[in-house]
Amino acid sequence: MGVIIAFLPLAWVGYGLENAIDPIKSLYSVSGMSAIILLLLSLLPSTCKRLCGYNLLRYRRPLGLLAFCYALLHILVFIILDAEGDIAFVVRESLKKPFVFIGMSAFLILLGMAFTSTKRLFKRFAKYHQAVYGAVILAVTHAFWAQKVAGIFEYMLVFSAIIFLSERLIFRMKNL
Amino acid sequence: MQSFTIESQFKITGIGSASGLIYMKDYLFIISDNSSFLYKYSIQEKELNKIPIMENPQGNIAKKEILEVDDLISLFGLEERIYRFRCVEGWSMVVPWIGFPLSKLVDYLQPNSKAKYVKFTTRYDPSMFPDQSKGIFASIKYPYVEGLRMDEAMNPLSFIAVGMYGKRLLPQNGAPIRLVVPWKYGFKSIKSIDNIEFVEEEPKNTWQVQNPKEYGFYANVNPSVDHPRWTQAKERVLGKFGKQNTLSFNGYEKEVGHLYAGMDLRKFF
């Protein structure tokens, strides 16, 4: 059920693409926004467990993987549609432009986490999955920067990221 | 009735037309048409001084007028111009505008030799523009300001639009009148203009104030100067899936390239 809801944005953009005024831009926006919302939601289960005792941890992996799927789609829009398959251009832009660089870095973190998310590999790599906090900071910065002028959505992202990250910080300081 | 012709004996730079003249001790006092200044001209030293007679005098302009759109149309006529339009954020389209060359309006207003730039201001009326009514939550600072160098404004391509696609402009397209500068990124083409001034200093345009690292005063379409966040080499044509190459000065290099001869276009982006 959750997976179906998570794929709704994709269906919506696919349906509207035929008549989209600026198709590449709408694909960028929908994939990027979905990825970042899902990424932030993947931080919810453990916070929820600590604060209200509900165990939603079983949703953490699918949420993270869905976030990765949308991030992958976002990157593919960049490589295939925007850069028209010019890999040298993609590499150059990623290294030259801080805005692209931080987005790409966030994606590489998610890529590594997606690869090591199987039961067997997760045991070995679980501690590296803390890199998700880096990915969240990079992705929120990227989203904030993407706008001509940051609006209510971007401020909400920053606000939720601060809540989730500071809750973890406080929890760790308490348990030192 | 007898008719007279008074031949002008000399020309005073800075005065277009006058409706009153007073001669006193080698000085000419001139009341200029619709101006908010009293002009004091020394005949011997050939020097013109301005004495403001209103609280906020608008300088460098012979005719300070409040014109309705229909006045403009009857003064300058209408023509259609089909221009490429390129947004700084990478989309582009072709638009059939209706209006008149900006140079006709400038000639009509008769700015003096001190006028180096034209400053345009969008109407400020929060009851009309939703974002303006948001106060501190508004996305940008209002009113919106744009500017052109005098020679840019006088270039035959610079255009004032009152319509598009054969109809009057809609509010969202910048009704009742807007600027169209086809060789510059779209944000230069200011909408819903309600004040035009001639100034001596380069006006601070809204996006330059908002983010000086990313947006400049000139904003000429230039595929070889990237925006800090994205390439300007290509553009997304609205309604199409693929991309096309962006042309230097948006394809109007032959008409306007000479305006920027010798300028470092990386510095003056």
Short mmCIF file of C-alpha atoms in Angstrom, two decimals:
data_model
loop_
_atom_site.label_atom_id
_atom_site.label_comp_id
_atom_site.label_asym_id
_atom_site.label_seq_id
_atom_site.Cartn_x
_atom_site.Cartn_y
_atom_site.Cartn_z
CA MET A 1 0.00 0.00 0.00
CA GLY A 2 2.72 2.43 1.04
CA VAL A 3 4.69 1.59 -2.07
CA ILE A 4 1.70 2.40 -4.25
CA ILE A 5 1.32 5.81 -2.59
CA ALA A 6 5.03 6.42 -2.98
CA PHE A 7 4.85 5.81 -6.70
CA LEU A 8 1.89 8.18 -7.21
CA PRO A 9 4.09 11.19 -8.03
CA LEU A 10 5.71 9.14 -10.79
CA ALA A 11 2.33 8.20 -12.23
CA TRP A 12 1.18 11.80 -12.01
CA VAL A 13 4.20 13.20 -13.83
CA GLY A 14 4.04 10.39 -16.42
CA TYR A 15 0.40 11.18 -17.08
CA GLY A 16 1.00 14.92 -17.38
CA LEU A 17 4.21 14.73 -19.37
CA GLU A 18 2.48 14.70 -22.73
CA ASN A 19 1.10 18.19 -22.09
CA ALA A 20 3.86 19.50 -19.83
CA ILE A 21 5.03 23.00 -20.74
CA ASP A 22 8.57 22.37 -19.55
CA PRO A 23 8.84 18.55 -19.31
CA ILE A 24 12.46 18.34 -18.17
CA LYS A 25 11.84 20.84 -15.41
CA SER A 26 8.69 19.10 -14.17
CA LEU A 27 10.54 15.76 -14.12
CA TYR A 28 13.36 17.38 -12.15
CA SER A 29 10.97 18.92 -9.63
CA VAL A 30 8.76 15.88 -9.05
CA SER A 31 11.64 13.39 -8.78
CA GLY A 32 13.69 15.71 -6.57
CA MET A 33 10.86 16.64 -4.24
CA SER A 34 9.73 13.02 -3.91
CA ALA A 35 13.27 11.84 -3.19
CA ILE A 36 13.83 14.39 -0.46
CA ILE A 37 10.43 13.89 1.21
CA LEU A 38 10.96 10.10 1.26
CA LEU A 39 14.50 10.55 2.55
CA LEU A 40 13.24 12.68 5.44
CA LEU A 41 10.42 10.21 6.10
CA SER A 42 13.01 7.42 6.38
CA LEU A 43 14.34 9.26 9.44
CA LEU A 44 10.94 9.11 11.10
CA PRO A 45 10.70 5.45 12.27
CA SER A 46 13.65 5.54 14.67
CA THR A 47 12.68 8.97 16.04
CA CYS A 48 9.14 7.68 16.47
CA LYS A 49 10.38 4.62 18.33
CA ARG A 50 12.44 6.71 20.72
CA LEU A 51 9.84 9.38 21.33
CA CYS A 52 6.49 7.56 21.28
CA GLY A 53 7.42 3.92 21.48
CA TYR A 54 5.82 2.86 18.19
CA ASN A 55 7.98 0.49 16.26
CA LEU A 56 7.84 1.44 12.60
CA LEU A 57 11.37 0.34 11.87
CA ARG A 58 10.22 -2.16 9.26
CA TYR A 59 9.31 0.82 7.02
CA ARG A 60 12.75 2.35 7.21
CA ARG A 61 14.40 0.28 4.49
CA PRO A 62 11.59 0.56 1.90
CA LEU A 63 11.38 4.32 2.51
CA GLY A 64 15.11 4.69 2.01
CA LEU A 65 15.05 2.55 -1.13
CA LEU A 66 12.14 4.55 -2.56
CA ALA A 67 14.03 7.76 -1.85
CA PHE A 68 16.97 6.24 -3.71
CA CYS A 69 14.71 5.31 -6.67
CA TYR A 70 13.51 8.89 -7.03
CA ALA A 71 17.05 10.23 -6.61
CA LEU A 72 18.15 7.83 -9.36
CA LEU A 73 15.35 9.09 -11.57
CA HIS A 74 16.44 12.67 -10.79
CA ILE A 75 20.02 11.85 -11.82
CA LEU A 76 18.82 10.07 -14.97
CA VAL A 77 16.84 13.18 -15.96
CA PHE A 78 20.10 15.10 -15.61
CA ILE A 79 22.22 12.62 -17.56
CA ILE A 80 19.81 11.48 -20.27
CA LEU A 81 17.46 14.41 -20.84
CA ASP A 82 19.27 17.52 -19.66
CA ALA A 83 22.84 16.59 -20.62
CA GLU A 84 21.61 14.47 -23.55
CA GLY A 85 23.89 11.59 -22.57
CA ASP A 86 27.08 13.67 -22.60
CA ILE A 87 28.92 11.97 -19.73
CA ALA A 88 31.96 14.24 -19.96
CA PHE A 89 29.61 17.22 -19.54
CA VAL A 90 27.96 15.57 -16.52
CA VAL A 91 31.32 14.98 -14.85
CA ARG A 92 32.52 18.51 -15.64
CA GLU A 93 29.36 20.13 -14.31
CA SER A 94 29.40 17.95 -11.18
CA LEU A 95 32.93 19.01 -10.35
CA LYS A 96 32.68 22.64 -11.43
CA LYS A 97 29.34 23.75 -10.00
CA PRO A 98 28.88 23.50 -6.20
CA PHE A 99 25.12 23.19 -6.66
CA VAL A 100 25.51 20.08 -8.83
CA PHE A 101 28.39 18.77 -6.72
CA ILE A 102 26.43 18.60 -3.48
CA GLY A 103 23.44 17.02 -5.20
CA MET A 104 25.67 14.41 -6.80
CA SER A 105 27.43 13.72 -3.46
CA ALA A 106 24.07 13.15 -1.77
CA PHE A 107 23.15 10.71 -4.53
CA LEU A 108 26.43 8.77 -4.21
CA ILE A 109 25.79 8.32 -0.47
CA LEU A 110 22.30 6.97 -1.22
CA LEU A 111 23.74 4.72 -3.93
CA GLY A 112 26.19 3.18 -1.46
CA MET A 113 23.41 2.69 1.09
CA ALA A 114 21.08 1.10 -1.45
CA PHE A 115 23.80 -1.40 -2.45
CA THR A 116 24.46 -2.38 1.14
CA SER A 117 20.83 -2.55 2.18
CA THR A 118 20.43 -6.32 1.78
CA LYS A 119 20.17 -8.27 5.02
CA ARG A 120 23.59 -9.84 4.62
CA LEU A 121 25.48 -6.67 3.63
CA PHE A 122 23.62 -4.44 6.07
CA LYS A 123 25.12 -6.36 9.00
CA ARG A 124 28.59 -5.43 7.82
CA PHE A 125 27.84 -1.88 6.65
CA ALA A 126 25.21 -0.74 9.16
CA LYS A 127 27.58 1.71 10.84
CA TYR A 128 28.29 3.39 7.49
CA HIS A 129 24.56 4.02 7.09
CA GLN A 130 24.99 6.97 9.43
CA ALA A 131 26.16 8.72 6.26
CA VAL A 132 22.45 9.29 5.62
CA TYR A 133 22.73 12.37 7.86
CA GLY A 134 25.30 13.78 5.48
CA ALA A 135 23.04 12.94 2.56
CA VAL A 136 20.10 14.71 4.24
CA ILE A 137 22.12 17.89 4.83
CA LEU A 138 23.47 17.87 1.27
CA ALA A 139 20.09 17.12 -0.30
CA VAL A 140 18.24 19.80 1.68
CA THR A 141 20.92 22.36 0.79
CA HIS A 142 20.62 21.33 -2.87
CA ALA A 143 16.82 21.66 -2.79
CA PHE A 144 16.98 25.02 -1.04
CA TRP A 145 19.49 26.30 -3.56
CA ALA A 146 17.55 24.99 -6.56
CA GLN A 147 14.86 27.62 -6.17
CA LYS A 148 15.07 31.14 -7.52
CA VAL A 149 13.66 32.15 -4.16
CA ALA A 150 13.16 29.58 -1.40
CA GLY A 151 9.49 29.15 -0.58
CA ILE A 152 7.44 27.51 2.15
CA PHE A 153 8.31 23.98 0.91
CA GLU A 154 12.06 24.58 1.20
CA TYR A 155 11.72 26.07 4.68
CA MET A 156 9.66 23.04 5.74
CA LEU A 157 12.44 20.76 4.50
CA VAL A 158 15.05 22.66 6.49
CA PHE A 159 12.80 22.69 9.54
CA SER A 160 12.13 18.93 9.46
CA ALA A 161 15.79 18.14 8.82
CA ILE A 162 16.76 20.24 11.86
CA ILE A 163 14.14 18.47 14.02
CA PHE A 164 15.26 14.97 12.99
CA LEU A 165 18.96 15.68 13.28
CA SER A 166 18.80 17.54 16.58
CA GLU A 167 16.61 14.81 18.12
CA ARG A 168 19.39 12.33 17.30
CA LEU A 169 22.04 14.65 18.66
CA ILE A 170 20.16 15.11 21.95
CA PHE A 171 19.58 11.35 22.21
CA ARG A 172 23.28 10.65 21.75
CA MET A 173 24.39 13.25 24.23
CA LYS A 174 22.04 11.76 26.80
CA ASN A 175 23.49 8.30 26.26
CA LEU A 176 27.16 9.19 26.27
CA MET B 1 -5.67 87.51 -36.94
CA GLN B 2 -2.03 87.56 -37.73
CA SER B 3 0.20 84.62 -37.20
CA PHE B 4 3.74 84.90 -36.01
CA THR B 5 6.72 82.69 -36.38
CA ILE B 6 9.39 83.03 -33.76
CA GLU B 7 12.63 81.60 -34.95
CA SER B 8 14.77 80.13 -32.27
CA GLN B 9 17.97 82.02 -31.68
CA PHE B 10 19.75 79.32 -29.79
CA LYS B 11 19.17 75.93 -28.38
CA ILE B 12 19.44 75.11 -24.69
CA THR B 13 20.58 71.56 -24.12
CA GLY B 14 18.25 69.86 -21.71
CA ILE B 15 15.12 71.77 -22.57
CA GLY B 16 12.70 70.21 -24.99
CA SER B 17 9.81 72.61 -25.00
CA ALA B 18 8.80 75.50 -22.80
CA SER B 19 5.49 77.07 -21.95
CA GLY B 20 6.81 80.15 -20.19
CA LEU B 21 9.80 82.47 -20.42
CA ILE B 22 10.93 85.29 -18.13
CA TYR B 23 13.97 87.43 -18.88
CA MET B 24 15.74 89.06 -15.96
CA LYS B 25 19.27 90.50 -15.64
CA ASP B 26 20.93 88.30 -18.20
CA TYR B 27 19.05 85.22 -16.97
CA LEU B 28 16.28 83.36 -18.71
CA PHE B 29 13.81 81.66 -16.40
CA ILE B 30 12.08 78.86 -18.22
CA ILE B 31 8.97 76.99 -17.28
CA SER B 32 9.24 73.72 -19.11
CA ASP B 33 6.28 71.65 -20.21
CA ASN B 34 5.12 69.22 -17.56
CA SER B 35 8.42 69.40 -15.78
CA SER B 36 8.82 69.71 -12.05
CA PHE B 37 11.73 72.14 -12.36
CA LEU B 38 12.11 75.84 -12.91
CA TYR B 39 15.08 76.30 -15.23
CA LYS B 40 17.46 79.20 -14.81
CA TYR B 41 19.63 79.80 -17.85
CA SER B 42 22.59 82.18 -17.82
CA ILE B 43 22.81 83.62 -21.32
CA GLN B 44 26.38 84.78 -20.92
CA GLU B 45 27.79 81.63 -19.38
CA LYS B 46 25.43 79.36 -21.31
CA GLU B 47 24.75 77.47 -18.10
CA LEU B 48 21.51 75.75 -17.16
CA ASN B 49 20.44 75.34 -13.53
CA LYS B 50 17.45 73.47 -12.24
CA ILE B 51 15.38 74.59 -9.32
CA PRO B 52 13.02 71.85 -8.14
CA ILE B 53 9.48 73.06 -7.64
CA MET B 54 8.06 69.74 -6.48
CA GLU B 55 8.93 67.43 -3.64
CA ASN B 56 10.18 64.56 -5.78
CA PRO B 57 11.24 66.05 -9.08
CA GLN B 58 11.96 63.58 -11.83
CA GLY B 59 15.16 64.55 -13.48
CA ASN B 60 16.50 64.54 -16.99
CA ILE B 61 13.19 64.52 -18.73
CA ALA B 62 11.45 67.28 -20.61
CA LYS B 63 7.99 65.83 -20.49
CA LYS B 64 6.75 64.39 -17.26
CA GLU B 65 3.47 62.94 -18.18
CA ILE B 66 0.93 60.48 -17.04
CA LEU B 67 -0.02 58.59 -20.14
CA GLU B 68 -2.72 55.99 -20.58
CA VAL B 69 -2.05 52.97 -22.76
CA ASP B 70 -4.47 54.21 -25.40
CA ASP B 71 -2.55 57.53 -25.53
CA LEU B 72 0.62 55.57 -26.20
CA ILE B 73 -1.04 53.56 -28.95
CA SER B 74 -2.43 56.64 -30.67
CA LEU B 75 0.95 58.41 -30.38
CA PHE B 76 3.17 55.62 -31.61
CA GLY B 77 0.95 53.19 -33.52
CA LEU B 78 1.21 49.43 -33.26
CA GLU B 79 3.30 46.80 -34.96
CA GLU B 80 3.94 43.10 -34.46
CA ARG B 81 7.37 41.74 -33.58
CA ILE B 82 8.10 38.03 -33.45
CA TYR B 83 11.00 37.57 -31.04
CA ARG B 84 12.87 34.72 -29.43
CA PHE B 85 12.51 34.83 -25.63
CA ARG B 86 15.11 33.13 -23.43
CA CYS B 87 14.73 32.78 -19.67
CA VAL B 88 17.85 32.86 -17.49
CA GLU B 89 16.64 29.56 -16.01
CA GLY B 90 17.02 27.78 -19.32
CA TRP B 91 13.66 27.71 -21.10
CA SER B 92 12.88 29.49 -24.31
CA MET B 93 10.00 30.24 -26.65
CA VAL B 94 9.02 32.43 -29.57
CA VAL B 95 6.48 35.17 -28.88
CA PRO B 96 4.53 37.43 -31.26
CA TRP B 97 4.41 40.75 -29.43
CA ILE B 98 2.33 43.80 -30.33
CA GLY B 99 3.51 47.27 -29.43
CA PHE B 100 5.95 49.95 -30.50
CA PRO B 101 9.71 50.53 -30.35
CA LEU B 102 10.93 51.88 -27.01
CA SER B 103 12.96 54.50 -28.92
CA LYS B 104 9.72 56.22 -30.01
CA LEU B 105 8.68 56.64 -26.39
CA VAL B 106 12.14 57.87 -25.37
CA ASP B 107 12.18 60.39 -28.22
CA TYR B 108 8.76 61.59 -27.17
CA LEU B 109 9.84 62.08 -23.56
CA GLN B 110 12.95 64.03 -24.62
CA PRO B 111 15.50 63.13 -21.96
CA ASN B 112 18.43 65.54 -21.70
CA SER B 113 22.11 64.79 -22.19
CA LYS B 114 22.52 63.81 -18.54
CA ALA B 115 20.26 60.81 -19.03
CA LYS B 116 22.55 57.78 -19.21
CA TYR B 117 20.15 55.03 -18.21
CA VAL B 118 16.43 54.34 -18.34
CA LYS B 119 14.96 53.03 -15.13
CA PHE B 120 11.66 51.12 -15.22
CA THR B 121 9.52 50.35 -12.20
CA THR B 122 6.66 47.90 -11.95
CA ARG B 123 3.44 49.08 -10.39
CA TYR B 124 3.28 48.59 -6.66
CA ASP B 125 -0.26 47.72 -5.63
CA PRO B 126 -0.66 44.79 -3.20
CA SER B 127 -4.37 44.58 -3.97
CA MET B 128 -3.48 43.79 -7.57
CA PHE B 129 -0.32 41.67 -7.27
CA PRO B 130 -0.75 38.73 -4.86
CA ASP B 131 2.94 38.33 -3.99
CA GLN B 132 3.31 42.02 -3.10
CA SER B 133 0.68 41.64 -0.39
CA LYS B 134 2.68 39.00 1.48
CA GLY B 135 4.85 41.55 3.28
CA ILE B 136 8.00 39.96 4.66
CA PHE B 137 6.93 36.61 3.16
CA ALA B 138 7.00 38.02 -0.37
CA SER B 139 9.46 36.18 -2.60
CA ILE B 140 11.36 39.31 -3.68
CA LYS B 141 11.61 42.98 -2.79
CA TYR B 142 9.02 45.21 -4.42
CA PRO B 143 8.55 47.22 -6.51
CA TYR B 144 10.38 45.37 -9.28
CA VAL B 145 13.01 47.54 -10.96
CA GLU B 146 14.84 47.10 -14.23
CA GLY B 147 17.07 49.30 -16.34
CA LEU B 148 18.73 49.74 -19.69
CA ARG B 149 21.66 51.78 -20.84
CA MET B 150 20.50 54.64 -23.08
CA ASP B 151 21.97 53.12 -26.25
CA GLU B 152 20.33 49.79 -25.44
CA ALA B 153 16.99 51.53 -24.98
CA MET B 154 17.40 53.34 -28.30
CA ASN B 155 18.29 50.16 -30.21
CA PRO B 156 15.51 49.42 -32.72
CA LEU B 157 14.97 45.94 -31.19
CA SER B 158 13.97 47.29 -27.76
CA PHE B 159 10.23 47.13 -27.66
CA ILE B 160 7.30 48.14 -25.50
CA ALA B 161 4.54 45.55 -25.74
CA VAL B 162 0.87 46.20 -25.06
CA GLY B 163 -0.27 42.90 -26.51
CA MET B 164 0.71 39.44 -27.63
CA TYR B 165 -0.83 36.79 -29.88
CA GLY B 166 -3.05 39.48 -31.40
CA LYS B 167 -4.66 40.45 -28.10
CA ARG B 168 -4.09 42.88 -25.24
CA LEU B 169 -1.64 41.64 -22.63
CA LEU B 170 -3.16 39.58 -19.82
CA PRO B 171 -2.28 40.54 -16.23
CA GLN B 172 0.11 37.58 -15.90
CA ASN B 173 1.95 38.63 -19.05
CA GLY B 174 2.59 42.13 -17.73
CA ALA B 175 -0.51 44.17 -18.57
CA PRO B 176 -0.93 46.95 -19.46
CA ILE B 177 2.56 47.62 -20.82
CA ARG B 178 5.84 45.77 -20.54
CA LEU B 179 9.34 45.90 -21.90
CA VAL B 180 10.70 43.30 -24.35
CA VAL B 181 14.47 43.13 -24.83
CA PRO B 182 14.95 40.01 -26.94
CA TRP B 183 18.75 39.73 -26.65
CA LYS B 184 18.66 39.71 -22.85
CA TYR B 185 17.43 37.11 -20.38
CA GLY B 186 13.72 37.36 -19.70
CA PHE B 187 13.96 38.99 -16.29
CA LYS B 188 15.15 42.21 -18.00
CA SER B 189 11.82 42.44 -19.83
CA ILE B 190 10.01 44.09 -16.92
CA LYS B 191 6.23 43.72 -16.71
CA SER B 192 3.40 46.08 -15.75
CA ILE B 193 5.52 49.22 -15.92
CA ASP B 194 4.06 52.26 -14.22
CA ASN B 195 7.07 54.57 -14.04
CA ILE B 196 9.88 55.38 -16.45
CA GLU B 197 12.77 57.59 -15.33
CA PHE B 198 15.95 58.77 -16.97
CA VAL B 199 18.86 58.59 -14.58
CA GLU B 200 22.56 59.27 -14.50
CA GLU B 201 23.65 56.16 -12.61
CA GLU B 202 23.18 52.50 -13.48
CA PRO B 203 19.91 51.49 -11.79
CA LYS B 204 20.08 48.56 -9.36
CA ASN B 205 17.79 46.00 -10.95
CA THR B 206 15.80 43.69 -8.67
CA TRP B 207 17.53 40.38 -9.39
CA GLN B 208 20.98 41.88 -9.12
CA VAL B 209 20.05 43.21 -5.67
CA GLN B 210 18.50 39.86 -4.73
CA ASN B 211 21.48 37.74 -5.76
CA PRO B 212 24.44 39.69 -7.19
CA LYS B 213 26.54 36.54 -7.64
CA GLU B 214 24.04 35.02 -10.03
CA TYR B 215 22.38 37.97 -11.79
CA GLY B 216 23.90 41.14 -13.20
CA PHE B 217 22.77 44.38 -14.78
CA TYR B 218 23.45 43.44 -18.41
CA ALA B 219 22.06 39.87 -18.50
CA ASN B 220 22.79 39.45 -22.19
CA VAL B 221 21.99 35.96 -23.44
CA ASN B 222 25.41 34.33 -23.65
CA PRO B 223 25.91 30.58 -24.21
CA SER B 224 29.58 30.80 -23.24
CA VAL B 225 29.04 32.34 -19.79
CA ASP B 226 27.45 29.82 -17.43
CA HIS B 227 25.07 30.62 -14.65
CA PRO B 228 26.76 29.55 -11.38
CA ARG B 229 24.29 26.66 -11.07
CA TRP B 230 23.67 25.57 -14.66
CA THR B 231 24.95 25.82 -18.20
CA GLN B 232 23.59 28.48 -20.56
CA ALA B 233 24.91 26.67 -23.66
CA LYS B 234 21.54 25.04 -24.38
CA GLU B 235 17.89 25.79 -23.78
CA ARG B 236 14.66 23.87 -23.26
CA VAL B 237 12.12 24.97 -25.85
CA LEU B 238 8.76 25.10 -24.08
CA GLY B 239 6.40 22.36 -25.21
CA LYS B 240 9.24 20.20 -26.53
CA PHE B 241 11.19 17.40 -24.95
CA GLY B 242 14.61 17.99 -26.49
CA LYS B 243 17.01 20.89 -26.13
CA GLN B 244 18.53 23.29 -28.62
CA ASN B 245 21.69 25.38 -28.68
CA THR B 246 21.44 28.89 -27.27
CA LEU B 247 22.66 31.59 -29.63
CA SER B 248 24.92 34.48 -28.74
CA PHE B 249 22.76 37.49 -27.81
CA ASN B 250 19.84 35.11 -28.35
CA GLY B 251 20.47 35.25 -32.11
CA TYR B 252 20.53 39.06 -32.31
CA GLU B 253 24.31 39.49 -32.25
CA LYS B 254 24.36 41.26 -35.63
CA GLU B 255 21.90 43.88 -34.36
CA VAL B 256 23.27 44.48 -30.86
CA GLY B 257 26.77 42.98 -30.61
CA HIS B 258 28.38 46.36 -31.31
CA LEU B 259 26.82 47.86 -28.17
CA TYR B 260 29.20 45.76 -26.07
CA ALA B 261 32.39 46.03 -28.12
CA GLY B 262 35.42 45.87 -25.86
CA MET B 263 33.44 44.88 -22.77
CA ASP B 264 34.41 41.82 -20.76
CA LEU B 265 31.13 39.93 -20.91
CA ARG B 266 32.26 37.58 -18.14
CA LYS B 267 32.55 40.52 -15.79
CA PHE B 268 29.48 42.36 -17.06
CA PHE B 269 27.18 39.31 -17.08
#
